[in-house]
Amino acid sequence: MSHQDLEALDVGAIREEFPILQREFDGEQLVYLDNAATTQTPDPVIDAMSDYYRESNANVHRGIHHLSQEASIAYEDAHDRVAEFIGASGGREEVIFTKNTTEAENLVAYSWGLNELGPGDEVVLTEMEHHASLVTWQQIGKRTGADVKYIRVDEDGRLDMDHARELITDDTAMLSAVHVSNTLGTVNPVSELVDIAHDCDALAFIDGAQAVPNRPVDVEAIDADFYAFSGHKMAGPTGIGALYGKKALLEEMQPYLYGGGMIRKVTFEDSTWDDLPWKFEPGTPQIAEAVGLVAAIDWLEEIGMDRVQAHEEEIARYAYERLTAEPDVEVYGPEPGPERGGLVGFNLESVHAHDLASIMNDHAVAIRAGDHCTQPLHDKLGVAASARASFYVYNTKEEVDKLVDAIDDARQLFS
Ligand code: 7TS
């Protein structure tokens, strides 16, 4: 996308829809650069949820009364809207609402993994998996006797694809790979990974928590068997995420949570399950959150996902250039370009990432410091923690300048 197209994105107008961005702390205006953890919520999303509570709140599953019918239609239709957004032509039957990406990983690991895996089977992950995927498959491996293997990350923070081709074999039953790394910013070649898995008759799960919020994603073009993401990282509410799954697979899978709202017929002896996706959504679901997620999708699509992506890449490139210009700052992950998403992980020599984040906080600059739920990857990088600035559609280059000013401040304090 050209610079001209980028200028068409009116960041000033976008920021006005986020009252929280106007907050000040000790006279300094908030600079919110922790978007990979959670993005802020624009007024239209907050309004959609409060309108729902004001006007349509009721339980779903088709009560006879007006409100329940309204709530049920809004909740059910939300599945279709999510399906359309990620290119799932099967519609609602291929979209299960979960609490978040983590729960989507667990759903597949318990429902499919626990039943299908056994000794001799292998699950292939990447070294840059978030704990949501890594810990889940690791523990399912222990319970089933399946081996878990990891595709190497090279010195530039990219996956070693030769190693991927070596590791994925006829013994591989499942590949689970992160689409965009929350620590390195790497955009992985997920279609290629899925093809390699399919050539070996393995299934492929893609963790899209850091991809769906900031780039066009088409699950069918990727040919993922499962794909997961969270609402709260894409201008939507907390408490809702989605699992996409190919219909034929979801139909075969057993539910892993049981209760009301997911059954067809229950006797004292046995039960049968409702149609997809309800079979995987027991109990009272996240109704207001589903309404909020639809509002977030509408809001993002009005901007255009390609422009969201271009804006983030532009800010990330600027941050990368400013940070790599500092001789005592180590920046992780690939160079700016199509292989890097909208975040930059780094460390300032001789200042612990937590101290750095704390000094940033004194300037109202919000970043994340720690292991970002990728402890084994940090072990591999040889650091206990890193600092991370992650961007969204409302961030500006001036905010990156404030980040770099705060680094100067930290350097002086600790020298
Ligand atoms: N996968 C990736 C790649 C993530 O970045 C995260 C959250 C998750 C899964 C889990 O998402 P959740 O919605 O289930 O919590 N990542 C981060 C982060 O980087 N900082 O805080 C949460």
Tab-separated table of C-alpha atoms and ligand atoms in Angstrom:
chain	number	residue	atom	x	y	z
A	1	MET	CA	0.000	0.000	0.000
A	2	SER	CA	1.346	3.415	-0.908
A	3	HIS	CA	1.934	6.233	1.530
A	4	GLN	CA	-0.906	8.141	-0.128
A	5	ASP	CA	-3.358	5.400	0.688
A	6	LEU	CA	-2.119	5.435	4.245
A	7	GLU	CA	-2.817	9.133	4.564
A	8	ALA	CA	-6.405	8.391	3.710
A	9	LEU	CA	-6.646	6.669	7.087
A	10	ASP	CA	-7.713	9.452	9.432
A	11	VAL	CA	-6.022	8.464	12.687
A	12	GLY	CA	-7.229	11.648	14.392
A	13	ALA	CA	-10.862	10.747	13.698
A	14	ILE	CA	-10.254	7.149	14.722
A	15	ARG	CA	-8.740	8.263	18.028
A	16	GLU	CA	-11.844	10.291	18.817
A	17	GLU	CA	-13.813	7.087	18.966
A	18	PHE	CA	-11.622	5.890	21.841
A	19	PRO	CA	-12.241	8.129	24.876
A	20	ILE	CA	-9.754	6.081	26.908
A	21	LEU	CA	-6.905	7.333	24.715
A	22	GLN	CA	-7.536	10.835	26.110
A	23	ARG	CA	-6.652	9.718	29.623
A	24	GLU	CA	-3.774	11.440	31.363
A	25	PHE	CA	-1.604	10.213	34.200
A	26	ASP	CA	0.186	12.891	36.235
A	27	GLY	CA	-0.323	15.362	33.410
A	28	GLU	CA	1.031	13.069	30.684
A	29	GLN	CA	-1.281	11.774	28.016
A	30	LEU	CA	-1.584	8.010	27.748
A	31	VAL	CA	0.478	6.381	24.994
A	32	TYR	CA	-1.039	2.950	24.686
A	33	LEU	CA	1.400	0.496	23.112
A	34	ASP	CA	0.173	-2.763	24.650
A	35	ASN	CA	-2.208	-3.761	21.890
A	36	ALA	CA	-0.924	-7.310	21.485
A	37	ALA	CA	-2.170	-7.919	25.031
A	38	THR	CA	-5.498	-6.189	24.488
A	39	THR	CA	-6.709	-3.437	22.187
A	40	GLN	CA	-8.903	-0.543	23.264
A	41	THR	CA	-12.613	-0.490	22.497
A	42	PRO	CA	-14.209	2.164	20.271
A	43	ASP	CA	-17.521	3.833	21.111
A	44	PRO	CA	-19.564	1.915	18.499
A	45	VAL	CA	-18.606	-1.378	20.169
A	46	ILE	CA	-19.366	-0.085	23.669
A	47	ASP	CA	-22.654	1.360	22.371
A	48	ALA	CA	-23.671	-1.890	20.680
A	49	MET	CA	-23.175	-3.756	23.936
A	50	SER	CA	-24.960	-1.221	26.107
A	51	ASP	CA	-27.826	-1.019	23.577
A	52	TYR	CA	-28.088	-4.779	23.789
A	53	TYR	CA	-28.383	-4.627	27.586
A	54	ARG	CA	-30.768	-1.680	27.432
A	55	GLU	CA	-33.060	-3.099	24.774
A	56	SER	CA	-32.681	-6.791	24.029
A	57	ASN	CA	-31.155	-8.600	27.009
A	58	ALA	CA	-32.489	-12.105	27.594
A	59	ASN	CA	-31.203	-15.649	27.517
A	60	VAL	CA	-30.795	-17.311	24.155
A	61	HIS	CA	-31.855	-20.707	22.852
A	62	ARG	CA	-35.103	-19.388	21.509
A	63	GLY	CA	-37.389	-18.611	24.390
A	64	ILE	CA	-40.919	-17.906	23.261
A	65	HIS	CA	-40.904	-14.259	24.283
A	66	HIS	CA	-39.807	-11.297	22.145
A	67	LEU	CA	-36.622	-10.476	24.008
A	68	SER	CA	-35.326	-14.028	23.943
A	69	GLN	CA	-36.033	-14.213	20.241
A	70	GLU	CA	-34.159	-10.975	19.615
A	71	ALA	CA	-31.207	-12.068	21.723
A	72	SER	CA	-31.151	-15.506	20.069
A	73	ILE	CA	-31.165	-14.052	16.570
A	74	ALA	CA	-28.393	-11.567	17.424
A	75	TYR	CA	-26.295	-14.323	19.009
A	76	GLU	CA	-26.822	-16.853	16.228
A	77	ASP	CA	-26.285	-14.331	13.443
A	78	ALA	CA	-23.017	-13.250	15.083
A	79	HIS	CA	-21.599	-16.654	14.121
A	80	ASP	CA	-22.428	-15.999	10.457
A	81	ARG	CA	-20.821	-12.564	10.602
A	82	VAL	CA	-17.611	-13.992	12.070
A	83	ALA	CA	-17.636	-16.757	9.443
A	84	GLU	CA	-17.969	-14.182	6.674
A	85	PHE	CA	-15.160	-12.061	8.170
A	86	ILE	CA	-12.656	-14.939	8.110
A	87	GLY	CA	-13.809	-16.527	4.852
A	88	ALA	CA	-15.534	-19.606	6.285
A	89	SER	CA	-18.085	-20.491	3.606
A	90	GLY	CA	-19.808	-23.005	5.890
A	91	GLY	CA	-21.218	-20.118	7.947
A	92	ARG	CA	-22.269	-20.548	11.557
A	93	GLU	CA	-21.705	-24.298	11.610
A	94	GLU	CA	-17.965	-23.698	11.330
A	95	VAL	CA	-17.665	-21.015	14.029
A	96	ILE	CA	-17.737	-21.865	17.729
A	97	PHE	CA	-17.665	-19.055	20.239
A	98	THR	CA	-15.204	-19.588	23.049
A	99	LYS	CA	-13.942	-17.416	25.870
A	100	ASN	CA	-10.736	-16.622	23.953
A	101	THR	CA	-7.983	-18.162	21.809
A	102	THR	CA	-6.753	-20.206	24.772
A	103	GLU	CA	-10.110	-21.910	25.195
A	104	ALA	CA	-10.271	-22.598	21.459
A	105	GLU	CA	-6.896	-24.363	21.668
A	106	ASN	CA	-8.112	-26.382	24.631
A	107	LEU	CA	-11.345	-27.279	22.890
A	108	VAL	CA	-9.483	-28.937	20.029
A	109	ALA	CA	-6.822	-30.441	22.281
A	110	TYR	CA	-9.388	-32.069	24.578
A	111	SER	CA	-12.075	-32.857	22.086
A	112	TRP	CA	-9.895	-34.050	19.211
A	113	GLY	CA	-6.467	-34.603	20.797
A	114	LEU	CA	-7.447	-36.638	23.820
A	115	ASN	CA	-9.548	-38.971	21.689
A	116	GLU	CA	-7.340	-39.284	18.615
A	117	LEU	CA	-3.738	-39.163	19.857
A	118	GLY	CA	-1.709	-42.032	21.257
A	119	PRO	CA	1.833	-43.387	21.524
A	120	GLY	CA	3.617	-43.142	18.162
A	121	ASP	CA	1.701	-40.013	17.161
A	122	GLU	CA	3.444	-36.670	16.960
A	123	VAL	CA	2.256	-33.125	17.432
A	124	VAL	CA	4.446	-30.519	15.773
A	125	LEU	CA	4.552	-26.984	17.188
A	126	THR	CA	6.898	-24.066	16.595
A	127	GLU	CA	9.421	-22.704	19.075
A	128	MET	CA	7.537	-19.414	18.974
A	129	GLU	CA	4.186	-20.784	20.169
A	130	HIS	CA	2.309	-18.874	22.838
A	131	HIS	CA	1.751	-20.940	26.004
A	132	ALA	CA	-1.907	-21.181	24.962
A	133	SER	CA	-0.837	-23.673	22.336
A	134	LEU	CA	2.475	-24.911	23.741
A	135	VAL	CA	1.322	-25.860	27.250
A	136	THR	CA	-1.964	-27.277	25.994
A	137	TRP	CA	-0.445	-29.685	23.447
A	138	GLN	CA	2.461	-30.485	25.767
A	139	GLN	CA	0.021	-31.635	28.454
A	140	ILE	CA	-2.203	-33.505	25.998
A	141	GLY	CA	0.990	-35.184	24.774
A	142	LYS	CA	1.764	-36.333	28.300
A	143	ARG	CA	-1.736	-37.716	28.765
A	144	THR	CA	-1.919	-39.537	25.443
A	145	GLY	CA	1.707	-40.621	24.964
A	146	ALA	CA	2.048	-38.531	21.802
A	147	ASP	CA	5.417	-36.816	21.224
A	148	VAL	CA	5.587	-33.051	20.871
A	149	LYS	CA	8.229	-31.566	18.558
A	150	TYR	CA	9.168	-27.980	17.802
A	151	ILE	CA	10.063	-26.324	14.503
A	152	ARG	CA	13.226	-24.270	15.027
A	153	VAL	CA	13.266	-20.492	14.971
A	154	ASP	CA	16.370	-19.171	13.192
A	155	GLU	CA	18.611	-16.252	14.192
A	156	ASP	CA	16.405	-13.754	12.351
A	157	GLY	CA	13.298	-14.901	14.185
A	158	ARG	CA	11.886	-16.853	11.237
A	159	LEU	CA	10.795	-20.466	11.159
A	160	ASP	CA	13.369	-22.822	9.690
A	161	MET	CA	11.185	-24.282	6.943
A	162	ASP	CA	13.702	-27.016	6.093
A	163	HIS	CA	13.398	-28.148	9.682
A	164	ALA	CA	9.595	-27.980	9.350
A	165	ARG	CA	9.765	-30.335	6.349
A	166	GLU	CA	12.041	-32.664	8.321
A	167	LEU	CA	9.867	-32.724	11.441
A	168	ILE	CA	6.474	-33.114	9.795
A	169	THR	CA	6.217	-36.746	8.737
A	170	ASP	CA	3.639	-39.498	8.390
A	171	ASP	CA	3.770	-39.793	12.203
A	172	THR	CA	2.538	-36.224	12.578
A	173	ALA	CA	-1.113	-36.087	13.573
A	174	MET	CA	-1.407	-32.365	14.284
A	175	LEU	CA	0.542	-29.243	13.417
A	176	SER	CA	-0.208	-26.244	15.616
A	177	ALA	CA	1.450	-23.012	14.540
A	178	VAL	CA	1.112	-19.380	15.428
A	179	HIS	CA	0.189	-17.118	12.497
A	180	VAL	CA	1.889	-13.975	13.868
A	181	SER	CA	4.274	-14.269	16.829
A	182	ASN	CA	3.314	-12.113	19.818
A	183	THR	CA	6.980	-11.870	20.858
A	184	LEU	CA	8.977	-11.632	17.622
A	185	GLY	CA	6.324	-10.122	15.370
A	186	THR	CA	7.127	-12.776	12.760
A	187	VAL	CA	4.387	-13.469	10.207
A	188	ASN	CA	4.678	-17.186	9.517
A	189	PRO	CA	4.062	-18.795	6.100
A	190	VAL	CA	0.979	-20.567	7.389
A	191	SER	CA	-0.382	-21.746	4.022
A	192	GLU	CA	2.920	-23.444	3.317
A	193	LEU	CA	2.954	-25.050	6.774
A	194	VAL	CA	-0.611	-26.277	6.334
A	195	ASP	CA	0.295	-27.767	2.931
A	196	ILE	CA	3.245	-29.618	4.438
A	197	ALA	CA	0.994	-30.979	7.204
A	198	HIS	CA	-1.713	-32.040	4.742
A	199	ASP	CA	0.845	-33.801	2.530
A	200	CYS	CA	1.519	-36.003	5.571
A	201	ASP	CA	-2.198	-36.433	6.364
A	202	ALA	CA	-1.856	-34.325	9.509
A	203	LEU	CA	-4.351	-31.708	10.637
A	204	ALA	CA	-3.351	-28.066	11.046
A	205	PHE	CA	-4.386	-25.651	13.777
A	206	ILE	CA	-3.438	-22.003	13.284
A	207	ASP	CA	-3.359	-19.580	16.215
A	208	GLY	CA	-4.519	-16.310	14.705
A	209	ALA	CA	-4.693	-14.260	17.929
A	210	GLN	CA	-2.203	-11.715	16.542
A	211	ALA	CA	-3.290	-11.968	12.898
A	212	VAL	CA	-7.071	-11.603	12.651
A	213	PRO	CA	-6.996	-8.203	14.420
A	214	ASN	CA	-4.686	-6.574	11.910
A	215	ARG	CA	-4.744	-8.199	8.474
A	216	PRO	CA	-7.215	-9.801	6.090
A	217	VAL	CA	-7.446	-13.499	6.993
A	218	ASP	CA	-9.083	-16.135	4.826
A	219	VAL	CA	-9.139	-19.478	6.607
A	220	GLU	CA	-10.077	-21.338	3.428
A	221	ALA	CA	-7.237	-19.802	1.430
A	222	ILE	CA	-4.900	-20.925	4.232
A	223	ASP	CA	-6.757	-24.258	4.235
A	224	ALA	CA	-6.457	-24.460	8.042
A	225	ASP	CA	-8.443	-27.247	9.669
A	226	PHE	CA	-8.805	-25.110	12.787
A	227	TYR	CA	-8.149	-21.400	13.284
A	228	ALA	CA	-8.569	-19.397	16.504
A	229	PHE	CA	-8.619	-15.770	17.639
A	230	SER	CA	-9.812	-13.464	20.455
A	231	GLY	CA	-12.253	-10.534	20.337
A	232	HIS	CA	-10.369	-8.379	22.836
A	233	LYS	CA	-7.337	-8.027	20.558
A	234	MET	CA	-9.417	-6.620	17.674
A	235	ALA	CA	-11.296	-3.668	19.163
A	236	GLY	CA	-13.899	-6.048	20.577
A	237	PRO	CA	-14.832	-7.071	24.097
A	238	THR	CA	-13.076	-9.462	26.455
A	239	GLY	CA	-14.775	-12.784	27.156
A	240	ILE	CA	-15.284	-13.884	23.563
A	241	GLY	CA	-13.093	-15.636	21.027
A	242	ALA	CA	-13.793	-17.917	18.124
A	243	LEU	CA	-12.728	-21.301	16.894
A	244	TYR	CA	-13.126	-21.967	13.202
A	245	GLY	CA	-13.160	-25.636	12.265
A	246	LYS	CA	-13.923	-27.500	9.075
A	247	LYS	CA	-17.442	-28.794	9.353
A	248	ALA	CA	-16.619	-32.446	8.668
A	249	LEU	CA	-14.079	-32.438	11.500
A	250	LEU	CA	-16.310	-30.640	13.988
A	251	GLU	CA	-19.088	-33.089	13.237
A	252	GLU	CA	-16.853	-36.011	14.123
A	253	MET	CA	-15.565	-34.459	17.336
A	254	GLN	CA	-17.054	-35.067	20.758
A	255	PRO	CA	-17.951	-32.065	22.899
A	256	TYR	CA	-15.625	-31.499	25.835
A	257	LEU	CA	-17.956	-29.331	27.898
A	258	TYR	CA	-21.381	-30.689	28.715
A	259	GLY	CA	-24.625	-29.189	29.946
A	260	GLY	CA	-27.714	-27.403	28.767
A	261	GLY	CA	-28.066	-25.733	25.400
A	262	MET	CA	-25.931	-28.312	23.582
A	263	ILE	CA	-28.113	-31.414	23.643
A	264	ARG	CA	-30.810	-32.851	21.434
A	265	LYS	CA	-32.231	-35.594	23.665
A	266	VAL	CA	-31.379	-36.553	27.231
A	267	THR	CA	-32.466	-39.612	29.184
A	268	PHE	CA	-31.215	-40.872	32.548
A	269	GLU	CA	-28.947	-43.191	30.585
A	270	ASP	CA	-27.579	-41.150	27.705
A	271	SER	CA	-27.604	-37.922	25.676
A	272	THR	CA	-27.308	-36.852	22.060
A	273	TRP	CA	-25.919	-33.564	20.791
A	274	ASP	CA	-27.415	-30.555	19.090
A	275	ASP	CA	-26.255	-29.389	15.655
A	276	LEU	CA	-23.090	-27.377	15.069
A	277	PRO	CA	-21.992	-25.060	16.492
A	278	TRP	CA	-24.273	-25.350	19.548
A	279	LYS	CA	-22.928	-28.782	20.427
A	280	PHE	CA	-19.735	-27.014	21.555
A	281	GLU	CA	-21.415	-24.092	23.343
A	282	PRO	CA	-23.038	-25.384	26.541
A	283	GLY	CA	-24.649	-23.103	29.093
A	284	THR	CA	-25.540	-19.446	28.753
A	285	PRO	CA	-23.061	-18.037	26.252
A	286	GLN	CA	-21.429	-14.602	25.787
A	287	ILE	CA	-24.419	-12.869	24.209
A	288	ALA	CA	-23.539	-9.206	24.738
A	289	GLU	CA	-19.946	-10.017	23.840
A	290	ALA	CA	-21.060	-11.613	20.561
A	291	VAL	CA	-22.969	-8.415	19.792
A	292	GLY	CA	-19.830	-6.427	20.633
A	293	LEU	CA	-17.663	-8.645	18.447
A	294	VAL	CA	-19.960	-8.066	15.472
A	295	ALA	CA	-19.764	-4.305	16.085
A	296	ALA	CA	-15.956	-4.556	16.172
A	297	ILE	CA	-15.917	-6.473	12.879
A	298	ASP	CA	-18.226	-3.890	11.297
A	299	TRP	CA	-16.001	-1.110	12.599
A	300	LEU	CA	-12.793	-2.737	11.318
A	301	GLU	CA	-14.265	-3.535	7.927
A	302	GLU	CA	-15.378	0.023	7.523
A	303	ILE	CA	-11.735	1.046	7.854
A	304	GLY	CA	-10.650	-1.916	5.694
A	305	MET	CA	-8.382	-4.683	6.965
A	306	ASP	CA	-5.757	-3.929	4.331
A	307	ARG	CA	-5.515	-0.383	5.649
A	308	VAL	CA	-5.373	-1.582	9.256
A	309	GLN	CA	-2.468	-3.808	8.233
A	310	ALA	CA	-0.702	-1.070	6.269
A	311	HIS	CA	-0.988	1.384	9.146
A	312	GLU	CA	0.366	-1.070	11.692
A	313	GLU	CA	3.231	-2.057	9.425
A	314	GLU	CA	4.108	1.588	8.886
A	315	ILE	CA	4.217	2.335	12.610
A	316	ALA	CA	6.110	-0.893	13.332
A	317	ARG	CA	8.660	-0.067	10.636
A	318	TYR	CA	9.196	3.377	12.147
A	319	ALA	CA	9.555	1.894	15.643
A	320	TYR	CA	11.955	-0.754	14.354
A	321	GLU	CA	14.096	1.874	12.641
A	322	ARG	CA	14.167	4.167	15.666
A	323	LEU	CA	14.942	1.333	18.081
A	324	THR	CA	17.628	-0.330	15.955
A	325	ALA	CA	19.316	3.096	15.638
A	326	GLU	CA	20.004	2.959	19.393
A	327	PRO	CA	23.309	1.115	19.850
A	328	ASP	CA	22.371	-0.383	23.222
A	329	VAL	CA	18.938	-1.659	22.200
A	330	GLU	CA	18.554	-5.203	20.962
A	331	VAL	CA	15.509	-5.717	18.748
A	332	TYR	CA	14.083	-9.193	18.182
A	333	GLY	CA	12.457	-10.662	15.108
A	334	PRO	CA	12.627	-10.099	11.357
A	335	GLU	CA	13.215	-6.810	9.598
A	336	PRO	CA	10.183	-4.716	8.668
A	337	GLY	CA	8.291	-5.997	5.653
A	338	PRO	CA	5.698	-8.631	4.893
A	339	GLU	CA	7.294	-11.011	7.393
A	340	ARG	CA	6.797	-8.680	10.364
A	341	GLY	CA	3.539	-7.663	12.002
A	342	GLY	CA	2.762	-4.602	14.092
A	343	LEU	CA	4.875	-5.134	17.173
A	344	VAL	CA	8.482	-4.754	18.225
A	345	GLY	CA	10.124	-6.725	21.033
A	346	PHE	CA	13.384	-5.386	22.428
A	347	ASN	CA	15.732	-5.044	25.374
A	348	LEU	CA	17.792	-2.106	26.572
A	349	GLU	CA	21.240	-3.298	27.594
A	350	SER	CA	21.706	-3.443	31.380
A	351	VAL	CA	18.142	-2.391	32.203
A	352	HIS	CA	15.679	-5.145	33.031
A	353	ALA	CA	12.586	-5.032	30.842
A	354	HIS	CA	10.385	-4.602	33.930
A	355	ASP	CA	12.376	-1.556	35.061
A	356	LEU	CA	12.140	-0.165	31.563
A	357	ALA	CA	8.372	-0.662	31.481
A	358	SER	CA	8.098	0.993	34.862
A	359	ILE	CA	10.025	4.081	33.695
A	360	MET	CA	7.878	4.156	30.571
A	361	ASN	CA	4.847	4.069	32.831
A	362	ASP	CA	6.148	7.189	34.612
A	363	HIS	CA	5.711	8.863	31.206
A	364	ALA	CA	2.274	7.245	30.733
A	365	VAL	CA	3.717	5.034	27.993
A	366	ALA	CA	2.081	1.605	28.348
A	367	ILE	CA	4.179	-1.284	27.080
A	368	ARG	CA	4.433	-4.906	28.094
A	369	ALA	CA	7.465	-6.437	29.771
A	370	GLY	CA	8.018	-10.061	30.672
A	371	ASP	CA	8.039	-13.352	28.829
A	372	HIS	CA	4.780	-12.662	26.942
A	373	CYS	CA	3.717	-16.279	27.582
A	374	THR	CA	6.607	-17.548	25.459
A	375	GLN	CA	9.063	-18.718	28.117
A	376	PRO	CA	10.820	-21.395	26.028
A	377	LEU	CA	11.352	-18.850	23.230
A	378	HIS	CA	12.879	-16.407	25.729
A	379	ASP	CA	15.140	-19.211	26.990
A	380	LYS	CA	16.253	-19.669	23.422
A	381	LEU	CA	16.850	-15.934	22.992
A	382	GLY	CA	18.937	-16.142	26.167
A	383	VAL	CA	16.918	-13.533	28.058
A	384	ALA	CA	14.498	-13.841	30.955
A	385	ALA	CA	12.254	-11.090	29.666
A	386	SER	CA	11.777	-8.565	26.905
A	387	ALA	CA	9.980	-5.271	26.453
A	388	ARG	CA	7.361	-5.062	23.740
A	389	ALA	CA	5.644	-2.166	22.013
A	390	SER	CA	2.638	-3.295	20.007
A	391	PHE	CA	0.579	-1.056	17.784
A	392	TYR	CA	-2.949	-0.684	16.528
A	393	VAL	CA	-4.883	1.453	14.149
A	394	TYR	CA	-4.949	4.478	16.487
A	395	ASN	CA	-1.204	4.697	17.173
A	396	THR	CA	1.009	7.409	15.703
A	397	LYS	CA	4.692	7.979	15.000
A	398	GLU	CA	4.678	10.707	17.649
A	399	GLU	CA	3.803	8.025	20.170
A	400	VAL	CA	6.794	5.986	19.008
A	401	ASP	CA	8.930	9.098	19.565
A	402	LYS	CA	7.659	9.232	23.157
A	403	LEU	CA	8.635	5.596	23.576
A	404	VAL	CA	12.168	6.348	22.414
A	405	ASP	CA	12.358	9.449	24.660
A	406	ALA	CA	11.416	7.265	27.600
A	407	ILE	CA	14.212	4.857	26.685
A	408	ASP	CA	16.659	7.781	26.816
A	409	ASP	CA	15.316	8.591	30.245
A	410	ALA	CA	15.771	5.004	31.437
A	411	ARG	CA	19.317	4.924	30.115
A	412	GLN	CA	20.211	8.056	32.080
A	413	LEU	CA	18.603	6.796	35.259
A	414	PHE	CA	20.442	3.476	35.137
A	415	SER	CA	23.857	4.653	33.892
B	1	7TS	N1	-1.910	-16.820	21.023
B	1	7TS	C1	-1.177	-15.718	20.820
B	1	7TS	C2	-0.270	-15.646	19.632
B	1	7TS	C3	-1.292	-14.650	21.691
B	1	7TS	O1	-0.568	-13.545	21.479
B	1	7TS	C4	-2.167	-14.742	22.797
B	1	7TS	C5	-2.278	-13.661	23.822
B	1	7TS	C6	-2.914	-15.919	22.947
B	1	7TS	C7	-2.748	-16.937	22.051
B	1	7TS	C8	-3.899	-16.084	24.040
B	1	7TS	O2	-4.958	-15.198	23.872
B	1	7TS	P1	-6.110	-15.130	24.945
B	1	7TS	O3	-7.072	-14.137	24.400
B	1	7TS	O4	-6.653	-16.489	25.065
B	1	7TS	O5	-5.451	-14.662	26.217
B	1	7TS	N2	-1.155	-12.878	23.948
B	1	7TS	C9	-0.925	-11.955	24.910
B	1	7TS	C10	0.195	-11.147	24.889
B	1	7TS	O6	1.065	-11.189	24.036
B	1	7TS	N3	0.148	-10.345	25.958
B	1	7TS	O7	-0.955	-10.611	26.657
B	1	7TS	C11	-1.638	-11.614	26.010
